[in-house]
Amino acid sequence: MCTGQVLFKKTSLILAGSEIKFSILNLAEYILNLLKIPYFCLAILVYSSATLFWLFILQKIPLSLAYPFTALAMVIIPVISIFIFEEKVSINYWFGASLIVLGILVISLDS
């Protein structure tokens, strides 16, 4: 999932630099241009694969245990964006990320 988000961001940067802007009137043209961007196609493939993997996981463990781990994306994606997109995060982010990780640890210890 995190990889898909990074690929969507790369797609959005390409779109921002293009002449094609989203509107209802040019929806078909916009979608066709999206399909020409390899990052977008790869993101769709990653999300499809992640969905299949998620179904496999849910067959093995309870949703109440599995779902909290999806919150790790809120920690991982900004960290990746620091390195790939040179984004800045505040001290509040690090504090919140620590709380997320701590919460996941508490939940997983209960099981």
mmCIF file with all atom_site columns, C-alpha atoms in Angstrom:
data_model
loop_
_atom_site.group_PDB
_atom_site.id
_atom_site.type_symbol
_atom_site.label_atom_id
_atom_site.label_alt_id
_atom_site.label_comp_id
_atom_site.label_asym_id
_atom_site.label_entity_id
_atom_site.label_seq_id
_atom_site.pdbx_PDB_ins_code
_atom_site.Cartn_x
_atom_site.Cartn_y
_atom_site.Cartn_z
_atom_site.occupancy
_atom_site.B_iso_or_equiv
_atom_site.pdbx_formal_charge
_atom_site.auth_seq_id
_atom_site.auth_comp_id
_atom_site.auth_asym_id
_atom_site.auth_atom_id
_atom_site.pdbx_PDB_model_num
ATOM 1   C CA . MET A 1 1   ? 0.000   0.000   0.000   1.00 0.00 ? 1   MET A CA 1
ATOM 2   C CA . CYS A 1 2   ? 2.800   2.405   0.821   1.00 0.00 ? 2   CYS A CA 1
ATOM 3   C CA . THR A 1 3   ? 4.419   1.747   -2.525  1.00 0.00 ? 3   THR A CA 1
ATOM 4   C CA . GLY A 1 4   ? 1.120   2.498   -4.244  1.00 0.00 ? 4   GLY A CA 1
ATOM 5   C CA . GLN A 1 5   ? 0.867   5.855   -2.471  1.00 0.00 ? 5   GLN A CA 1
ATOM 6   C CA . VAL A 1 6   ? 4.385   6.807   -3.564  1.00 0.00 ? 6   VAL A CA 1
ATOM 7   C CA . LEU A 1 7   ? 3.535   5.832   -7.133  1.00 0.00 ? 7   LEU A CA 1
ATOM 8   C CA . PHE A 1 8   ? 0.339   7.906   -7.004  1.00 0.00 ? 8   PHE A CA 1
ATOM 9   C CA . LYS A 1 9   ? 2.373   10.895  -5.792  1.00 0.00 ? 9   LYS A CA 1
ATOM 10  C CA . LYS A 1 10  ? 4.821   10.449  -8.680  1.00 0.00 ? 10  LYS A CA 1
ATOM 11  C CA . THR A 1 11  ? 1.822   10.284  -11.029 1.00 0.00 ? 11  THR A CA 1
ATOM 12  C CA . SER A 1 12  ? 0.392   13.487  -9.572  1.00 0.00 ? 12  SER A CA 1
ATOM 13  C CA . LEU A 1 13  ? 3.700   15.289  -10.090 1.00 0.00 ? 13  LEU A CA 1
ATOM 14  C CA . ILE A 1 14  ? 3.666   14.273  -13.743 1.00 0.00 ? 14  ILE A CA 1
ATOM 15  C CA . LEU A 1 15  ? 0.052   15.431  -14.075 1.00 0.00 ? 15  LEU A CA 1
ATOM 16  C CA . ALA A 1 16  ? 0.849   18.751  -12.412 1.00 0.00 ? 16  ALA A CA 1
ATOM 17  C CA . GLY A 1 17  ? 3.491   19.391  -15.067 1.00 0.00 ? 17  GLY A CA 1
ATOM 18  C CA . SER A 1 18  ? 1.231   18.453  -17.966 1.00 0.00 ? 18  SER A CA 1
ATOM 19  C CA . GLU A 1 19  ? -1.258  20.513  -19.886 1.00 0.00 ? 19  GLU A CA 1
ATOM 20  C CA . ILE A 1 20  ? -4.106  18.132  -19.129 1.00 0.00 ? 20  ILE A CA 1
ATOM 21  C CA . LYS A 1 21  ? -6.155  19.345  -16.192 1.00 0.00 ? 21  LYS A CA 1
ATOM 22  C CA . PHE A 1 22  ? -9.013  17.412  -14.661 1.00 0.00 ? 22  PHE A CA 1
ATOM 23  C CA . SER A 1 23  ? -12.583 18.450  -15.403 1.00 0.00 ? 23  SER A CA 1
ATOM 24  C CA . ILE A 1 24  ? -15.824 16.634  -16.067 1.00 0.00 ? 24  ILE A CA 1
ATOM 25  C CA . LEU A 1 25  ? -15.703 17.792  -19.683 1.00 0.00 ? 25  LEU A CA 1
ATOM 26  C CA . ASN A 1 26  ? -12.375 16.109  -20.398 1.00 0.00 ? 26  ASN A CA 1
ATOM 27  C CA . LEU A 1 27  ? -12.764 13.092  -18.118 1.00 0.00 ? 27  LEU A CA 1
ATOM 28  C CA . ALA A 1 28  ? -12.171 10.524  -20.881 1.00 0.00 ? 28  ALA A CA 1
ATOM 29  C CA . GLU A 1 29  ? -9.056  12.326  -22.118 1.00 0.00 ? 29  GLU A CA 1
ATOM 30  C CA . TYR A 1 30  ? -7.782  12.643  -18.543 1.00 0.00 ? 30  TYR A CA 1
ATOM 31  C CA . ILE A 1 31  ? -8.229  8.907   -17.906 1.00 0.00 ? 31  ILE A CA 1
ATOM 32  C CA . LEU A 1 32  ? -6.492  8.028   -21.180 1.00 0.00 ? 32  LEU A CA 1
ATOM 33  C CA . ASN A 1 33  ? -3.555  10.230  -20.192 1.00 0.00 ? 33  ASN A CA 1
ATOM 34  C CA . LEU A 1 34  ? -3.442  8.583   -16.773 1.00 0.00 ? 34  LEU A CA 1
ATOM 35  C CA . LEU A 1 35  ? -3.197  5.168   -18.411 1.00 0.00 ? 35  LEU A CA 1
ATOM 36  C CA . LYS A 1 36  ? -0.135  6.377   -20.347 1.00 0.00 ? 36  LYS A CA 1
ATOM 37  C CA . ILE A 1 37  ? 1.763   7.085   -17.126 1.00 0.00 ? 37  ILE A CA 1
ATOM 38  C CA . PRO A 1 38  ? 3.703   3.974   -16.048 1.00 0.00 ? 38  PRO A CA 1
ATOM 39  C CA . TYR A 1 39  ? 3.666   5.015   -12.365 1.00 0.00 ? 39  TYR A CA 1
ATOM 40  C CA . PHE A 1 40  ? -0.139  5.065   -12.409 1.00 0.00 ? 40  PHE A CA 1
ATOM 41  C CA . CYS A 1 41  ? -0.425  1.634   -14.018 1.00 0.00 ? 41  CYS A CA 1
ATOM 42  C CA . LEU A 1 42  ? 2.090   0.215   -11.573 1.00 0.00 ? 42  LEU A CA 1
ATOM 43  C CA . ALA A 1 43  ? 0.196   1.791   -8.645  1.00 0.00 ? 43  ALA A CA 1
ATOM 44  C CA . ILE A 1 44  ? -3.022  0.109   -9.786  1.00 0.00 ? 44  ILE A CA 1
ATOM 45  C CA . LEU A 1 45  ? -1.164  -3.209  -10.026 1.00 0.00 ? 45  LEU A CA 1
ATOM 46  C CA . VAL A 1 46  ? 0.318   -2.724  -6.539  1.00 0.00 ? 46  VAL A CA 1
ATOM 47  C CA . TYR A 1 47  ? -3.094  -1.898  -5.055  1.00 0.00 ? 47  TYR A CA 1
ATOM 48  C CA . SER A 1 48  ? -4.667  -4.908  -6.763  1.00 0.00 ? 48  SER A CA 1
ATOM 49  C CA . SER A 1 49  ? -1.939  -7.160  -5.397  1.00 0.00 ? 49  SER A CA 1
ATOM 50  C CA . ALA A 1 50  ? -2.279  -5.611  -1.938  1.00 0.00 ? 50  ALA A CA 1
ATOM 51  C CA . THR A 1 51  ? -6.014  -6.323  -1.994  1.00 0.00 ? 51  THR A CA 1
ATOM 52  C CA . LEU A 1 52  ? -5.409  -9.978  -2.805  1.00 0.00 ? 52  LEU A CA 1
ATOM 53  C CA . PHE A 1 53  ? -2.751  -10.182 -0.091  1.00 0.00 ? 53  PHE A CA 1
ATOM 54  C CA . TRP A 1 54  ? -5.141  -8.515  2.377   1.00 0.00 ? 54  TRP A CA 1
ATOM 55  C CA . LEU A 1 55  ? -7.770  -11.164 1.634   1.00 0.00 ? 55  LEU A CA 1
ATOM 56  C CA . PHE A 1 56  ? -5.173  -13.852 2.304   1.00 0.00 ? 56  PHE A CA 1
ATOM 57  C CA . ILE A 1 57  ? -4.191  -12.205 5.624   1.00 0.00 ? 57  ILE A CA 1
ATOM 58  C CA . LEU A 1 58  ? -7.821  -11.928 6.733   1.00 0.00 ? 58  LEU A CA 1
ATOM 59  C CA . GLN A 1 59  ? -8.235  -15.665 6.241   1.00 0.00 ? 59  GLN A CA 1
ATOM 60  C CA . LYS A 1 60  ? -5.452  -16.242 8.776   1.00 0.00 ? 60  LYS A CA 1
ATOM 61  C CA . ILE A 1 61  ? -5.972  -13.615 11.485  1.00 0.00 ? 61  ILE A CA 1
ATOM 62  C CA . PRO A 1 62  ? -8.905  -11.624 12.908  1.00 0.00 ? 62  PRO A CA 1
ATOM 63  C CA . LEU A 1 63  ? -9.717  -8.252  11.365  1.00 0.00 ? 63  LEU A CA 1
ATOM 64  C CA . SER A 1 64  ? -9.520  -6.657  14.811  1.00 0.00 ? 64  SER A CA 1
ATOM 65  C CA . LEU A 1 65  ? -5.826  -7.607  14.956  1.00 0.00 ? 65  LEU A CA 1
ATOM 66  C CA . ALA A 1 66  ? -4.921  -7.071  11.306  1.00 0.00 ? 66  ALA A CA 1
ATOM 67  C CA . TYR A 1 67  ? -6.552  -3.694  10.707  1.00 0.00 ? 67  TYR A CA 1
ATOM 68  C CA . PRO A 1 68  ? -4.548  -1.627  13.224  1.00 0.00 ? 68  PRO A CA 1
ATOM 69  C CA . PHE A 1 69  ? -1.398  -2.499  11.292  1.00 0.00 ? 69  PHE A CA 1
ATOM 70  C CA . THR A 1 70  ? -2.730  -0.501  8.333   1.00 0.00 ? 70  THR A CA 1
ATOM 71  C CA . ALA A 1 71  ? -2.094  2.601   10.475  1.00 0.00 ? 71  ALA A CA 1
ATOM 72  C CA . LEU A 1 72  ? 1.612   1.976   9.939   1.00 0.00 ? 72  LEU A CA 1
ATOM 73  C CA . ALA A 1 73  ? 1.106   3.513   6.505   1.00 0.00 ? 73  ALA A CA 1
ATOM 74  C CA . MET A 1 74  ? 0.629   6.858   8.274   1.00 0.00 ? 74  MET A CA 1
ATOM 75  C CA . VAL A 1 75  ? 4.115   6.412   9.690   1.00 0.00 ? 75  VAL A CA 1
ATOM 76  C CA . ILE A 1 76  ? 5.887   4.814   6.732   1.00 0.00 ? 76  ILE A CA 1
ATOM 77  C CA . ILE A 1 77  ? 4.634   6.996   3.868   1.00 0.00 ? 77  ILE A CA 1
ATOM 78  C CA . PRO A 1 78  ? 5.777   10.340  5.319   1.00 0.00 ? 78  PRO A CA 1
ATOM 79  C CA . VAL A 1 79  ? 9.192   8.839   6.121   1.00 0.00 ? 79  VAL A CA 1
ATOM 80  C CA . ILE A 1 80  ? 9.517   7.619   2.533   1.00 0.00 ? 80  ILE A CA 1
ATOM 81  C CA . SER A 1 81  ? 8.377   11.021  1.249   1.00 0.00 ? 81  SER A CA 1
ATOM 82  C CA . ILE A 1 82  ? 11.210  12.683  3.183   1.00 0.00 ? 82  ILE A CA 1
ATOM 83  C CA . PHE A 1 83  ? 13.736  10.751  1.120   1.00 0.00 ? 83  PHE A CA 1
ATOM 84  C CA . ILE A 1 84  ? 12.021  10.499  -2.262  1.00 0.00 ? 84  ILE A CA 1
ATOM 85  C CA . PHE A 1 85  ? 10.197  13.841  -2.472  1.00 0.00 ? 85  PHE A CA 1
ATOM 86  C CA . GLU A 1 86  ? 12.322  15.848  -0.019  1.00 0.00 ? 86  GLU A CA 1
ATOM 87  C CA . GLU A 1 87  ? 9.230   16.710  2.014   1.00 0.00 ? 87  GLU A CA 1
ATOM 88  C CA . LYS A 1 88  ? 9.534   18.118  5.505   1.00 0.00 ? 88  LYS A CA 1
ATOM 89  C CA . VAL A 1 89  ? 7.711   16.799  8.559   1.00 0.00 ? 89  VAL A CA 1
ATOM 90  C CA . SER A 1 90  ? 7.318   18.575  11.863  1.00 0.00 ? 90  SER A CA 1
ATOM 91  C CA . ILE A 1 91  ? 8.081   17.442  15.381  1.00 0.00 ? 91  ILE A CA 1
ATOM 92  C CA . ASN A 1 92  ? 4.334   16.918  15.764  1.00 0.00 ? 92  ASN A CA 1
ATOM 93  C CA . TYR A 1 93  ? 4.521   14.257  13.048  1.00 0.00 ? 93  TYR A CA 1
ATOM 94  C CA . TRP A 1 94  ? 7.233   12.361  14.935  1.00 0.00 ? 94  TRP A CA 1
ATOM 95  C CA . PHE A 1 95  ? 5.235   12.573  18.153  1.00 0.00 ? 95  PHE A CA 1
ATOM 96  C CA . GLY A 1 96  ? 2.073   11.328  16.430  1.00 0.00 ? 96  GLY A CA 1
ATOM 97  C CA . ALA A 1 97  ? 3.964   8.588   14.607  1.00 0.00 ? 97  ALA A CA 1
ATOM 98  C CA . SER A 1 98  ? 5.377   7.412   17.929  1.00 0.00 ? 98  SER A CA 1
ATOM 99  C CA . LEU A 1 99  ? 1.870   7.236   19.369  1.00 0.00 ? 99  LEU A CA 1
ATOM 100 C CA . ILE A 1 100 ? 0.675   5.196   16.383  1.00 0.00 ? 100 ILE A CA 1
ATOM 101 C CA . VAL A 1 101 ? 3.513   2.701   16.753  1.00 0.00 ? 101 VAL A CA 1
ATOM 102 C CA . LEU A 1 102 ? 2.967   2.509   20.511  1.00 0.00 ? 102 LEU A CA 1
ATOM 103 C CA . GLY A 1 103 ? -0.758  1.930   19.974  1.00 0.00 ? 103 GLY A CA 1
ATOM 104 C CA . ILE A 1 104 ? -0.107  -0.882  17.517  1.00 0.00 ? 104 ILE A CA 1
ATOM 105 C CA . LEU A 1 105 ? 2.328   -2.480  19.949  1.00 0.00 ? 105 LEU A CA 1
ATOM 106 C CA . VAL A 1 106 ? -0.242  -2.319  22.753  1.00 0.00 ? 106 VAL A CA 1
ATOM 107 C CA . ILE A 1 107 ? -2.936  -3.845  20.540  1.00 0.00 ? 107 ILE A CA 1
ATOM 108 C CA . SER A 1 108 ? -0.670  -6.633  19.311  1.00 0.00 ? 108 SER A CA 1
ATOM 109 C CA . LEU A 1 109 ? 0.442   -7.538  22.856  1.00 0.00 ? 109 LEU A CA 1
ATOM 110 C CA . ASP A 1 110 ? -3.186  -8.088  23.831  1.00 0.00 ? 110 ASP A CA 1
ATOM 111 C CA . SER A 1 111 ? -3.606  -10.800 21.223  1.00 0.00 ? 111 SER A CA 1
#
